[in-house]
mmCIF file of C-alpha atoms and ligand atoms in Angstrom:
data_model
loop_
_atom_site.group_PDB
_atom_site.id
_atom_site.type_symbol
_atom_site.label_atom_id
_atom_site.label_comp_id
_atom_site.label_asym_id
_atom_site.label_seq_id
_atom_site.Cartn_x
_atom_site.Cartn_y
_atom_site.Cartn_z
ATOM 1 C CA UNK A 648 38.648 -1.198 -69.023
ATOM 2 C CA UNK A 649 40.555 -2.209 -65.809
ATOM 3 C CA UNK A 650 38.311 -2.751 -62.856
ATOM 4 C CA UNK A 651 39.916 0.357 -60.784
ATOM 5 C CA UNK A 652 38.824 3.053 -63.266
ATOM 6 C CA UNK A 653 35.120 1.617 -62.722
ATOM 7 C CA UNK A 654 34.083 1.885 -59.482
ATOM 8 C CA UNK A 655 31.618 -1.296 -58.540
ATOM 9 C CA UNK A 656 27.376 -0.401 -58.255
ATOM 10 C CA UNK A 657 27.163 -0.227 -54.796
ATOM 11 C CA UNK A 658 30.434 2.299 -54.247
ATOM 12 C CA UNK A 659 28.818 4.554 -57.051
ATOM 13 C CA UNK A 660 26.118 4.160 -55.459
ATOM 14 C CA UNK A 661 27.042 5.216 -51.779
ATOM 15 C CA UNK A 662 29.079 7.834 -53.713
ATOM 16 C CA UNK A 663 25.811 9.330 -54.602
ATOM 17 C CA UNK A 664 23.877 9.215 -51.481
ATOM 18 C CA UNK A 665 26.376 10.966 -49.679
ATOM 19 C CA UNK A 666 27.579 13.676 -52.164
ATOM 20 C CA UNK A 667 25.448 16.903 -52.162
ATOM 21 C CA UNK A 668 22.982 17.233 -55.023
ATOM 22 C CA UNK A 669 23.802 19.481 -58.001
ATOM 23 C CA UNK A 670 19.497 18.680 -58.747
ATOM 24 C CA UNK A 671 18.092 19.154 -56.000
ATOM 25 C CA UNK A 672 18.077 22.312 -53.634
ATOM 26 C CA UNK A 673 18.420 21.826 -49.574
ATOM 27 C CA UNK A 674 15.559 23.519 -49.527
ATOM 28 C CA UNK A 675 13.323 20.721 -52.163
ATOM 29 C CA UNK A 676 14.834 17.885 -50.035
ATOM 30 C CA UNK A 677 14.131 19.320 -46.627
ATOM 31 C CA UNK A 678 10.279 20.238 -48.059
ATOM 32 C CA UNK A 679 10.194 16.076 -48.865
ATOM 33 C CA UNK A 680 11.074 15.311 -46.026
ATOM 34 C CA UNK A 681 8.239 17.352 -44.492
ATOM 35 C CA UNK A 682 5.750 16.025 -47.100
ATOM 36 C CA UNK A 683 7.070 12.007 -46.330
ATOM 37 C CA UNK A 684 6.827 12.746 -42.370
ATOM 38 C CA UNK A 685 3.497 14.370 -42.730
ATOM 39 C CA UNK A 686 1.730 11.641 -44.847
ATOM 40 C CA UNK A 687 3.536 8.729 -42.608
ATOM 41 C CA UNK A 688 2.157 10.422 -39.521
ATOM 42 C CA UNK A 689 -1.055 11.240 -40.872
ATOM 43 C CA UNK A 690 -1.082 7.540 -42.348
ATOM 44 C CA UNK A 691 -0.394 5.522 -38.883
ATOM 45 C CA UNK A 692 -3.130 8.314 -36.729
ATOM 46 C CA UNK A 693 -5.596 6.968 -39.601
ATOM 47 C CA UNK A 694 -3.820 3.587 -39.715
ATOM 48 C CA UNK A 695 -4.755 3.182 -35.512
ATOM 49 C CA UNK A 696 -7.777 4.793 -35.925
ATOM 50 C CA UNK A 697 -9.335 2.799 -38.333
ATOM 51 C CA UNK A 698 -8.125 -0.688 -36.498
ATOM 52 C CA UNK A 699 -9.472 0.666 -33.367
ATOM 53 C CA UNK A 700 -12.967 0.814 -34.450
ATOM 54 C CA UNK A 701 -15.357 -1.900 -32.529
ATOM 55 C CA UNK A 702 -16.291 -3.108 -36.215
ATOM 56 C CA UNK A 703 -13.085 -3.774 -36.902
ATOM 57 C CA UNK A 704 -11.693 -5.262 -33.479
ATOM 58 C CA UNK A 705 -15.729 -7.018 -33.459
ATOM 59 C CA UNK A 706 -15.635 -8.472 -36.601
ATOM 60 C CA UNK A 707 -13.535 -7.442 -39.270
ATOM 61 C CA UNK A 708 -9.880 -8.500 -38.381
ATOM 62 C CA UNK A 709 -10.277 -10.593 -35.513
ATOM 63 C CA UNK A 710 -12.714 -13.564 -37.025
ATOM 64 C CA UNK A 711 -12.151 -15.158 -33.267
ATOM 65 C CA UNK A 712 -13.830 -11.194 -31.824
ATOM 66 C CA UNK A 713 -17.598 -12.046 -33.580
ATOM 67 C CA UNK A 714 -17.846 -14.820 -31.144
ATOM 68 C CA UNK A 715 -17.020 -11.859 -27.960
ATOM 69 C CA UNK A 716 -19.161 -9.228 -29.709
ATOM 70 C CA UNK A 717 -22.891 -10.094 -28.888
ATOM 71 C CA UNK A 718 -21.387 -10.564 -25.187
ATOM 72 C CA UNK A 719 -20.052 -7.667 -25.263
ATOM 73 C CA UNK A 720 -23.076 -5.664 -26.457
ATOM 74 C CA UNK A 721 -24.938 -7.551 -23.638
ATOM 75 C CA UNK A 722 -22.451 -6.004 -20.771
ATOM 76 C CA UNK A 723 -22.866 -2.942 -18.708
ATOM 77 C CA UNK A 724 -19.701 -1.656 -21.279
ATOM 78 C CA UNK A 725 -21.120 -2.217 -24.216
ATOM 79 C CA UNK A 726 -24.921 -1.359 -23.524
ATOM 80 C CA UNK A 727 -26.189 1.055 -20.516
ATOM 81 C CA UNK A 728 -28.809 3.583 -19.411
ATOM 82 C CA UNK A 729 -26.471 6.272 -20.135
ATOM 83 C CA UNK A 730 -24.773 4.931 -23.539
ATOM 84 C CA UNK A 731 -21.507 5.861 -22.479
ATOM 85 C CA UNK A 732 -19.950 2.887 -22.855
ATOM 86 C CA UNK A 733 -16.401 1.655 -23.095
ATOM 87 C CA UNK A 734 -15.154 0.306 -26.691
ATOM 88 C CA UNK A 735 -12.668 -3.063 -27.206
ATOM 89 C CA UNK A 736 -9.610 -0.658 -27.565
ATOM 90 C CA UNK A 737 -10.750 1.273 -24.591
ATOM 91 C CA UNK A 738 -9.433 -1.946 -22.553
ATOM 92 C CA UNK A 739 -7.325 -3.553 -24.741
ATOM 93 C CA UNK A 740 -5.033 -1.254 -26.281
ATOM 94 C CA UNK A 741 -2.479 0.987 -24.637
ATOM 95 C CA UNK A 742 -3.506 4.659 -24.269
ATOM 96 C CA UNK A 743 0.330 6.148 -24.276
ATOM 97 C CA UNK A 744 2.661 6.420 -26.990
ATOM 98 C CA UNK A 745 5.112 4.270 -28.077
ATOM 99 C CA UNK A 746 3.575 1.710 -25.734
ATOM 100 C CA UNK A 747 0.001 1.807 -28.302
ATOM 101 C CA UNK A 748 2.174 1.339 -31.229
ATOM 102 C CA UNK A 749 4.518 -1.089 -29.904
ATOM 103 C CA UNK A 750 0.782 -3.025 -28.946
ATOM 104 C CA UNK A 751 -0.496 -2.406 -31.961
ATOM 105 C CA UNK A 752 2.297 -3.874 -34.096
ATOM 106 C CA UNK A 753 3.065 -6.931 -31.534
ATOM 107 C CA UNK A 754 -0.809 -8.227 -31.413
ATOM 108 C CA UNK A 755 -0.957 -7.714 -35.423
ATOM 109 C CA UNK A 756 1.344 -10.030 -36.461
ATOM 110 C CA UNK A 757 0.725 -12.011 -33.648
ATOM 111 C CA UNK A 758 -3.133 -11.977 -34.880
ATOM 112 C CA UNK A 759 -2.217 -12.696 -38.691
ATOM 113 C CA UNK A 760 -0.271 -15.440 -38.274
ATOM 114 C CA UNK A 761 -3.234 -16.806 -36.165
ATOM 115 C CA UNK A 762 -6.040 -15.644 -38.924
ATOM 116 C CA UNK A 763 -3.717 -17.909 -41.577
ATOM 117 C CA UNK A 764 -3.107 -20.854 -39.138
ATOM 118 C CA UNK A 765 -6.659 -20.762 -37.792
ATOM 119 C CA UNK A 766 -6.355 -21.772 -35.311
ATOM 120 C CA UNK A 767 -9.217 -19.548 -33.646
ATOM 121 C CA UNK A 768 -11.292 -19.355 -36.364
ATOM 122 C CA UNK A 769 -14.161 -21.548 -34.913
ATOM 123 C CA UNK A 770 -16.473 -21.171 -32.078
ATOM 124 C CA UNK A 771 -14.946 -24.771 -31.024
ATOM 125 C CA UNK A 772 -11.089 -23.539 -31.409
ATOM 126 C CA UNK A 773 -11.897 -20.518 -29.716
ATOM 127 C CA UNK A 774 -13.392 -21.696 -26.374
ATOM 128 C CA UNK A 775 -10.303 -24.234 -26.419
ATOM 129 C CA UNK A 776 -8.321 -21.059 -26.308
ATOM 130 C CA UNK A 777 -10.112 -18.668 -24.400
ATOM 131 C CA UNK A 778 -8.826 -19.445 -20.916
ATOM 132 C CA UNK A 779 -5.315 -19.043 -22.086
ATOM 133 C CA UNK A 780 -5.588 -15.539 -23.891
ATOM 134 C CA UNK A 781 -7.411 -14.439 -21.496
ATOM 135 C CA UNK A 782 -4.660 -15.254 -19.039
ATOM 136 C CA UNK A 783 -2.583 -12.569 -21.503
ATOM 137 C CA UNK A 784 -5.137 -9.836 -20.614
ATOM 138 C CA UNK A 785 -5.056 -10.555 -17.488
ATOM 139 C CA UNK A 786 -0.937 -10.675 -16.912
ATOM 140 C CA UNK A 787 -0.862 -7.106 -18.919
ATOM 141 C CA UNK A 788 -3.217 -5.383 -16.946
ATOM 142 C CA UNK A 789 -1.873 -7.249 -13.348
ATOM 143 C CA UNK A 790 1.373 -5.682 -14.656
ATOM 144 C CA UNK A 791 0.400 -2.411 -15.409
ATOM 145 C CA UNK A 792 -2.290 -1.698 -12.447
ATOM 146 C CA UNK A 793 -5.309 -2.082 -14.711
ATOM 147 C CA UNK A 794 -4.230 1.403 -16.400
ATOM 148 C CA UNK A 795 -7.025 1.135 -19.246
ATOM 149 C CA UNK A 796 -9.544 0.561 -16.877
ATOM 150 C CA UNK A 797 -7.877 3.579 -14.963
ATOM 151 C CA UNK A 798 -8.183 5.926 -17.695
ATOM 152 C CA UNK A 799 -12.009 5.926 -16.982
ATOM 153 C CA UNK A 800 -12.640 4.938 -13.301
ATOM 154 C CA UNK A 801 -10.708 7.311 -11.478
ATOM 155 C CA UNK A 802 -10.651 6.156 -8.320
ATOM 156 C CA UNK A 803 -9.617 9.941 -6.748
ATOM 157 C CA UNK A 804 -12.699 10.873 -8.475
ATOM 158 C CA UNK A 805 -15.377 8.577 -7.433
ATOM 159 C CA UNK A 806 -17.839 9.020 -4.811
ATOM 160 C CA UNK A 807 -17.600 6.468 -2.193
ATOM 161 C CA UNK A 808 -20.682 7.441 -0.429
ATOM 162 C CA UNK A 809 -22.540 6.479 -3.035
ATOM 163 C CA UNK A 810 -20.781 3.077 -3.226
ATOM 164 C CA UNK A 811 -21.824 -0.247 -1.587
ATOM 165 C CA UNK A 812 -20.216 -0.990 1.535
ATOM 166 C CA UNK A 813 -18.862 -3.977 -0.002
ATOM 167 C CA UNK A 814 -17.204 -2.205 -2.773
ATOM 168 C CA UNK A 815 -15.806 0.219 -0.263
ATOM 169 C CA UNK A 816 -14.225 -2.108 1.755
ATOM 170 C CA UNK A 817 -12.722 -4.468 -0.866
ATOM 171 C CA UNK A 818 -11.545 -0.411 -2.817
ATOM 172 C CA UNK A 819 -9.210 -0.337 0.461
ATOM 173 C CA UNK A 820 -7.743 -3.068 -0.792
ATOM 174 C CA UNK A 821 -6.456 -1.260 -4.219
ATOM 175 C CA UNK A 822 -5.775 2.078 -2.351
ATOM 176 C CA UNK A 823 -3.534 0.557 0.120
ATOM 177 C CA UNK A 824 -1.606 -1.700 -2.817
ATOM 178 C CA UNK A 825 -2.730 -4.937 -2.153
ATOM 179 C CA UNK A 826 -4.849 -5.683 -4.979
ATOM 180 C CA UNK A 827 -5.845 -4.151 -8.331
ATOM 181 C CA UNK A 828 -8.862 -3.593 -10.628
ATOM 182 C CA UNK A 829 -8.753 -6.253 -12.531
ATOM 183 C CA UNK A 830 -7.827 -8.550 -9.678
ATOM 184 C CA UNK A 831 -11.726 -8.457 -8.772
ATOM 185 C CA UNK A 832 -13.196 -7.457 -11.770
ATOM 186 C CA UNK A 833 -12.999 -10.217 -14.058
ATOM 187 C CA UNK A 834 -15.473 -10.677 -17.271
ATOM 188 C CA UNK A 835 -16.772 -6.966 -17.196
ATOM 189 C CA UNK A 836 -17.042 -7.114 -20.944
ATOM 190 C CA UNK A 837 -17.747 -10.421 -22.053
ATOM 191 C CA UNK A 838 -18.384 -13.539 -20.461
ATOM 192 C CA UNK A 839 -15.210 -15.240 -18.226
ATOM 193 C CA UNK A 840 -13.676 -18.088 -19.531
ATOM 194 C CA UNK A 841 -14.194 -20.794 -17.605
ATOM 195 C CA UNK A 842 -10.572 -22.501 -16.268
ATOM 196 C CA UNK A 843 -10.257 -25.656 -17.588
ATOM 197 C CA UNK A 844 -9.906 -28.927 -15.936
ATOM 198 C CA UNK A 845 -5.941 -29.345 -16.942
ATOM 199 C CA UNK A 846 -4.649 -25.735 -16.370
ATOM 200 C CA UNK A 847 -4.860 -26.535 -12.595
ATOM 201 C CA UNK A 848 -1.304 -27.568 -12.097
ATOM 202 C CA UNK A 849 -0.074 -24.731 -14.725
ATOM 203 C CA UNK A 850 0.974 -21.258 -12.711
ATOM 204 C CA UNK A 851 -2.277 -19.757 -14.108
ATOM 205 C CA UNK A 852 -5.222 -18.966 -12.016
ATOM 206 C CA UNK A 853 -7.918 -16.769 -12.462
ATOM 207 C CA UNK A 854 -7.361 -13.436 -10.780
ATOM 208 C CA UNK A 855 -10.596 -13.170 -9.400
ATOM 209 C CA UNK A 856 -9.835 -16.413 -6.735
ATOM 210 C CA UNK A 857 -6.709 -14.681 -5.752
ATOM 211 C CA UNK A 858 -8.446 -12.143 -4.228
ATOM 212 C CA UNK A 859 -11.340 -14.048 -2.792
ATOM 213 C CA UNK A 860 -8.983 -16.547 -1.423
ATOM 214 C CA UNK A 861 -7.150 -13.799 1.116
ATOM 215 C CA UNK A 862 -8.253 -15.082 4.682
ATOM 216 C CA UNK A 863 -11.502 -12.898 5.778
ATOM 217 C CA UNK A 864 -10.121 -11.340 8.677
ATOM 218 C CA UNK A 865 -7.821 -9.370 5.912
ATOM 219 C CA UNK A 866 -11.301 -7.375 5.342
ATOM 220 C CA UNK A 867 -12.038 -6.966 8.882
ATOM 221 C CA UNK A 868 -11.270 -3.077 10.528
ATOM 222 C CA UNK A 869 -7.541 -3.508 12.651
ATOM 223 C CA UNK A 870 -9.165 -3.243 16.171
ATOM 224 C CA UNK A 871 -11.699 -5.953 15.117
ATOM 225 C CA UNK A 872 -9.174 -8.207 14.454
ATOM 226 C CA UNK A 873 -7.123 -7.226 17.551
ATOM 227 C CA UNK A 874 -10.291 -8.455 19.520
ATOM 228 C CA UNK A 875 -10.728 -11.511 17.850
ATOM 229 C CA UNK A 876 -6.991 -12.283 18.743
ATOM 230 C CA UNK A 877 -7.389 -11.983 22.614
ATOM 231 C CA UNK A 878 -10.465 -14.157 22.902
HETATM 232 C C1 HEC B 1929 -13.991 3.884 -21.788
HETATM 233 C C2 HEC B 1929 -14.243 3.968 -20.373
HETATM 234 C C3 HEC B 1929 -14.200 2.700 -19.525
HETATM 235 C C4 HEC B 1929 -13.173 1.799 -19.392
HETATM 236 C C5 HEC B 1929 -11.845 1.789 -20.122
HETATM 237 C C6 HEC B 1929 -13.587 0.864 -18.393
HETATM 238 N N1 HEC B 1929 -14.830 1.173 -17.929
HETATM 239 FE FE1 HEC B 1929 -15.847 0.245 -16.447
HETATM 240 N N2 HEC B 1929 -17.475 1.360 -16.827
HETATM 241 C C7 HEC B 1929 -17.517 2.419 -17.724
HETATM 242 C C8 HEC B 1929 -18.868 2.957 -17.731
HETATM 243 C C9 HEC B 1929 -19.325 4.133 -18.569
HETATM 244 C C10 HEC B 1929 -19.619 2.178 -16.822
HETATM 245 C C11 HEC B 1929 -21.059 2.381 -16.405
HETATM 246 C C12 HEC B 1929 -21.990 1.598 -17.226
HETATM 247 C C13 HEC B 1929 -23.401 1.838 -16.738
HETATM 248 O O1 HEC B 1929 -23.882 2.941 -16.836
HETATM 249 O O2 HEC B 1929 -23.968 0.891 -16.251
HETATM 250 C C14 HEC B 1929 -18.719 1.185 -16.272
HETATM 251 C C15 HEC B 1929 -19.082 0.240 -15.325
HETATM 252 C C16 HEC B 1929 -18.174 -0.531 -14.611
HETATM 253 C C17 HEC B 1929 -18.491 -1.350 -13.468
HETATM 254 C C18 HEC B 1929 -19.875 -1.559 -12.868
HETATM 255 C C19 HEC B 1929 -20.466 -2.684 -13.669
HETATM 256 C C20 HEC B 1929 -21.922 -2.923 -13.499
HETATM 257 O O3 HEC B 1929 -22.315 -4.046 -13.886
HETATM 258 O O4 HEC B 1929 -22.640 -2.036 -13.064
HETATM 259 C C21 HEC B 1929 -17.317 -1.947 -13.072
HETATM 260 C C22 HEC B 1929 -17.131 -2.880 -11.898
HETATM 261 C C23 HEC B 1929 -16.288 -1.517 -13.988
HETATM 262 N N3 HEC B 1929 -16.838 -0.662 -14.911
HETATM 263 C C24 HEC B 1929 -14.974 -1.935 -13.943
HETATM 264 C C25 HEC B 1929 -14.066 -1.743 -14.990
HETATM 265 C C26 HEC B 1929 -12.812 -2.434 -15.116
HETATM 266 C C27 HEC B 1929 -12.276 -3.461 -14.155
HETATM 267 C C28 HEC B 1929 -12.207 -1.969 -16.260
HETATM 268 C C29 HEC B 1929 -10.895 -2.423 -16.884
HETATM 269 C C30 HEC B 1929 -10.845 -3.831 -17.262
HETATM 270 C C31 HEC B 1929 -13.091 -0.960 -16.829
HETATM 271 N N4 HEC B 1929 -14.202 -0.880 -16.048
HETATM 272 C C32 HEC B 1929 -12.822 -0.204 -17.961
HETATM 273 C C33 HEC B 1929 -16.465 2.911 -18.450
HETATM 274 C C34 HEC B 1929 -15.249 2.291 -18.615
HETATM 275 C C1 HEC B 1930 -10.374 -6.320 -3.623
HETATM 276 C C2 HEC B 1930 -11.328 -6.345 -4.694
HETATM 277 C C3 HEC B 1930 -11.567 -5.083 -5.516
HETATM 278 C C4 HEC B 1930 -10.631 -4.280 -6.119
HETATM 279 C C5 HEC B 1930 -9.118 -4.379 -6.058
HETATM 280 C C6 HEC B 1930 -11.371 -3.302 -6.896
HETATM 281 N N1 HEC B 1930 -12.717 -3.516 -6.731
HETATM 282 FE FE1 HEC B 1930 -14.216 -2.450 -7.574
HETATM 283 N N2 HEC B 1930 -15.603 -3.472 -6.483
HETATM 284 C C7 HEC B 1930 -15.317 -4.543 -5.660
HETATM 285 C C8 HEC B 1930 -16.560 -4.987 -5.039
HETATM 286 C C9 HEC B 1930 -16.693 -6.159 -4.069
HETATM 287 C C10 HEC B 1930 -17.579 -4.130 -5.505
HETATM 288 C C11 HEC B 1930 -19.042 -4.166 -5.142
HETATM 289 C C12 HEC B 1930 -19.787 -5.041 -6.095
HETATM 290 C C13 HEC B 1930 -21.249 -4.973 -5.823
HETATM 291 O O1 HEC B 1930 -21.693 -4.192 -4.988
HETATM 292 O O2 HEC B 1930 -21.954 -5.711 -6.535
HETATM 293 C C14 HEC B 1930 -16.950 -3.203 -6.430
HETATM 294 C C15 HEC B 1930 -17.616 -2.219 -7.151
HETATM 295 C C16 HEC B 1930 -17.035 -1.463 -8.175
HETATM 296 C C17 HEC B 1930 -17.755 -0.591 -9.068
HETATM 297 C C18 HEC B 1930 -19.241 -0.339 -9.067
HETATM 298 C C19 HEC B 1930 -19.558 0.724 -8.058
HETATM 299 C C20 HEC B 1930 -21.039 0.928 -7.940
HETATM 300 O O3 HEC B 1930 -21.413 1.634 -7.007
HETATM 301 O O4 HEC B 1930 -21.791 0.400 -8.742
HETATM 302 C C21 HEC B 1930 -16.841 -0.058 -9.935
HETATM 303 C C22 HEC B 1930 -17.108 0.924 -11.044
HETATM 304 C C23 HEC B 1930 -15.551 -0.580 -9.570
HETATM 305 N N3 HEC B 1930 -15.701 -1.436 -8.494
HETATM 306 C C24 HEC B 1930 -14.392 -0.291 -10.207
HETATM 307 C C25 HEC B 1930 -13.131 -0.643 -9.743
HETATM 308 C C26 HEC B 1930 -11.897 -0.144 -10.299
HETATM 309 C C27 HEC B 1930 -11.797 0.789 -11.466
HETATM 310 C C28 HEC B 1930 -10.879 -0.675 -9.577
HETATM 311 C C29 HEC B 1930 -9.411 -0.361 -9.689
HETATM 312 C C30 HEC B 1930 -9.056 1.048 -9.562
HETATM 313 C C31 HEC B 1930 -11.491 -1.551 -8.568
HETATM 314 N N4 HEC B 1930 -12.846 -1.487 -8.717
HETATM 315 C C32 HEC B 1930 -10.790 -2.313 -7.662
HETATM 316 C C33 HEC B 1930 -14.094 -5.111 -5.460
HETATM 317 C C34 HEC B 1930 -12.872 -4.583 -5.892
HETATM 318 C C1 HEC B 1931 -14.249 -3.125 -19.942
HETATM 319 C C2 HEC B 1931 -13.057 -3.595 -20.580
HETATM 320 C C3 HEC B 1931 -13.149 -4.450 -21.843
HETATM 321 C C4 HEC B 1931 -13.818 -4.167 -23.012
HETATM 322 C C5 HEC B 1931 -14.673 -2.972 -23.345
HETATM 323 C C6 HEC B 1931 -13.532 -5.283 -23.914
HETATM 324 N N1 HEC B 1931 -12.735 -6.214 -23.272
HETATM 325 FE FE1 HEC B 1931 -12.044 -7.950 -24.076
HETATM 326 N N2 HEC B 1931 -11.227 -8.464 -22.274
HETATM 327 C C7 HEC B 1931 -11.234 -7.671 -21.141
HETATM 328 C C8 HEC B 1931 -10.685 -8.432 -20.033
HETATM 329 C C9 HEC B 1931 -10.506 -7.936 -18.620
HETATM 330 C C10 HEC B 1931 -10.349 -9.710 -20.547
HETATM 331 C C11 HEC B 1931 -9.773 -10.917 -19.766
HETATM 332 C C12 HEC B 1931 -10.898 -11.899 -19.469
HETATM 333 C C13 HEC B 1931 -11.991 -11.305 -18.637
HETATM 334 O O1 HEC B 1931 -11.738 -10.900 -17.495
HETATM 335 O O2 HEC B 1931 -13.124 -11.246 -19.140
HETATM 336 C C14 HEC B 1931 -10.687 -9.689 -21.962
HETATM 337 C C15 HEC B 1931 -10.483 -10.761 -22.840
HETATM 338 C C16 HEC B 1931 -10.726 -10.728 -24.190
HETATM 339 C C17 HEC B 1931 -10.423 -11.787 -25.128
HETATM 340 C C18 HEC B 1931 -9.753 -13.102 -24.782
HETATM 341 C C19 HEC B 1931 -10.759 -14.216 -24.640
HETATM 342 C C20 HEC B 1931 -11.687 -14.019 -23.492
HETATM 343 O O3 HEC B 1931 -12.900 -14.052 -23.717
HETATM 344 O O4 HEC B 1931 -11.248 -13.820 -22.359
HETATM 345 C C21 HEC B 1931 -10.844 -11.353 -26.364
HETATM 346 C C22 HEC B 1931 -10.760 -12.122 -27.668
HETATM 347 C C23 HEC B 1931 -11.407 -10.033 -26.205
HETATM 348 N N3 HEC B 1931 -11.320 -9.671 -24.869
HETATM 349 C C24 HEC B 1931 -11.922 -9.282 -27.240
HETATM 350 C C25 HEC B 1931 -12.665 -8.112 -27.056
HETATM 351 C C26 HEC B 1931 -13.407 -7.434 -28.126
HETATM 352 C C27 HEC B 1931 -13.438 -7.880 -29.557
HETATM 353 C C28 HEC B 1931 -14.016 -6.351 -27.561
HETATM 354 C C29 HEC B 1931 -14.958 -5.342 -28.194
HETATM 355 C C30 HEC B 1931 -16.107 -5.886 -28.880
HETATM 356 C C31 HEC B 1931 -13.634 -6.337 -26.138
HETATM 357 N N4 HEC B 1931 -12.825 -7.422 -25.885
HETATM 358 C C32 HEC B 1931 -14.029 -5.373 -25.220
HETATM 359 C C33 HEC B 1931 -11.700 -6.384 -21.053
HETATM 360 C C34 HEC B 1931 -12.471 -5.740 -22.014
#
């Protein structure tokens, strides 16, 4: 048996993916296919589905997510008048495709390896790490101009007579570019974390100070200001 008469494993091998089937008809292989696709697409809707309920983002995956929950169900998103509320995906998780998968796949294993490490598995370890993944939150949605909480406050949509004068004033602020939702609206879903003493020199800061620490006159109608000038 010389070794040239016996091509190795992995040539036979190739050999046989490549040449047509004798077996199988186009028509069997193509109706696989179908049947594969089908149950892989069918598999990741009820894959995201499923990982996007509350109980599972709450409490089921994310042990660090039970100590956010009974805030949560204390906020105007979790419990209203009207009970149209806003769940943790709502916010969290990107709305378009691939970006929701991409998400999806990113925060899981970045959320398994910290379920085995535990290193947010207590109350204790948690609050020691709130400030800085909520700094991630908040660096996603500066980046993407808050477009989860855009998918439900329309801003083209909302009635601005029936707005305080404060909140119309400081909107002019996201309509003309300056600022954006979340730049204001921190802790809308559970409480804020509070900064702590040694992340003052780090480039983090809460968004919510960047926006109140624009000089007032910024707020102040253009002819106002003008006057303020010449005296
Ligand atoms: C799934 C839809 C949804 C998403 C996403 C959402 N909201 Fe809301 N939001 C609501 C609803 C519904 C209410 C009204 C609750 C009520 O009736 O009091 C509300 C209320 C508010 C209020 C008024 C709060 C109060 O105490 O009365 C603010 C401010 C707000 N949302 C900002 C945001 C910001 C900022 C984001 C993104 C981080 C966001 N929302 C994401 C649905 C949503
Ligand atoms: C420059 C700061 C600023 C920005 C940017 C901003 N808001 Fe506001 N928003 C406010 C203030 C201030 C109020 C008034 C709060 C109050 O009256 O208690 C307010 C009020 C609201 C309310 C409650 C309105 C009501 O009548 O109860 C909602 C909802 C809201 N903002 C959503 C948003 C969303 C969504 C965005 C982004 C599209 C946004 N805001 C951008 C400052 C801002
Ligand atoms: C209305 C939008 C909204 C909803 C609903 C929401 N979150 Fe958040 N979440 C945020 C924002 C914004 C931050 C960044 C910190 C902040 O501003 O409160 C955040 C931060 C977090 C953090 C980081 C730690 C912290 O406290 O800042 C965790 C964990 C978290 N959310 C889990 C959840 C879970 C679990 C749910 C559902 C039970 C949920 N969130 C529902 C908007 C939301």
């Amino acid at each position: 048996m010389s070794p040239t008469s016996q091509p190795g494993l992995l040539r036979r091998f190739l050999r046989w993916l490549f040449s047509p089937s004798a077996k199988w008809s186009v028509f069997a292989l193509l109706l696989l296919g179908v049947v594969l696709g089908f149950g892989a697409t069918v598999g990741t809707q009820v894959g995201v589905a499923w990982s996007g309920t509350n109980e599972f983002c709450g409490t089921a995956c994310h042990s660090h997510a039970q100590f956010v929950y009974p805030e949560y169900q204390k906020s105007a998103h979790g419990h209203n008048r009207t009970g149209v509320h806003a769940g943790c995906t709502d916010c969290h998780v990107p709305h378009s495709y691939p970006e929701k998968l991409i998400y999806k796949a990113r925060a899981g294993v970045r959320d398994v390896i910290a379920e085995f490490q535990g290193t947010i598995s207590t109350k204790e370890k948690f609050e020691a790490r709130r400030w800085e993944l909520a700094n991630h939150v908040w660096d996603d949605m500066r980046a993407n101009n808050s477009a989860n909480c855009r998918t439900c406050h329309n801003p083209e949509t909302w009635d601005t007579s029936k707005q305080s004068e404060d909140a119309v004033k400081s909107h002019k602020k996201f309509t003309s570019g300056k600022a954006t939702c979340i730049d204001c609206h921190t802790g809308m879903a559970h409480a804020e974390p509070v900064e702590p003493e040694d992340a003052g020199k780090a480039d983090k800061t809460k968004p919510a100070d960047d926006a109140k620490a624009e000089p007032k006159p910024e707020a102040k109608p253009a002819g106002e200001e003008a006057s303020a000038a010449k005296s």
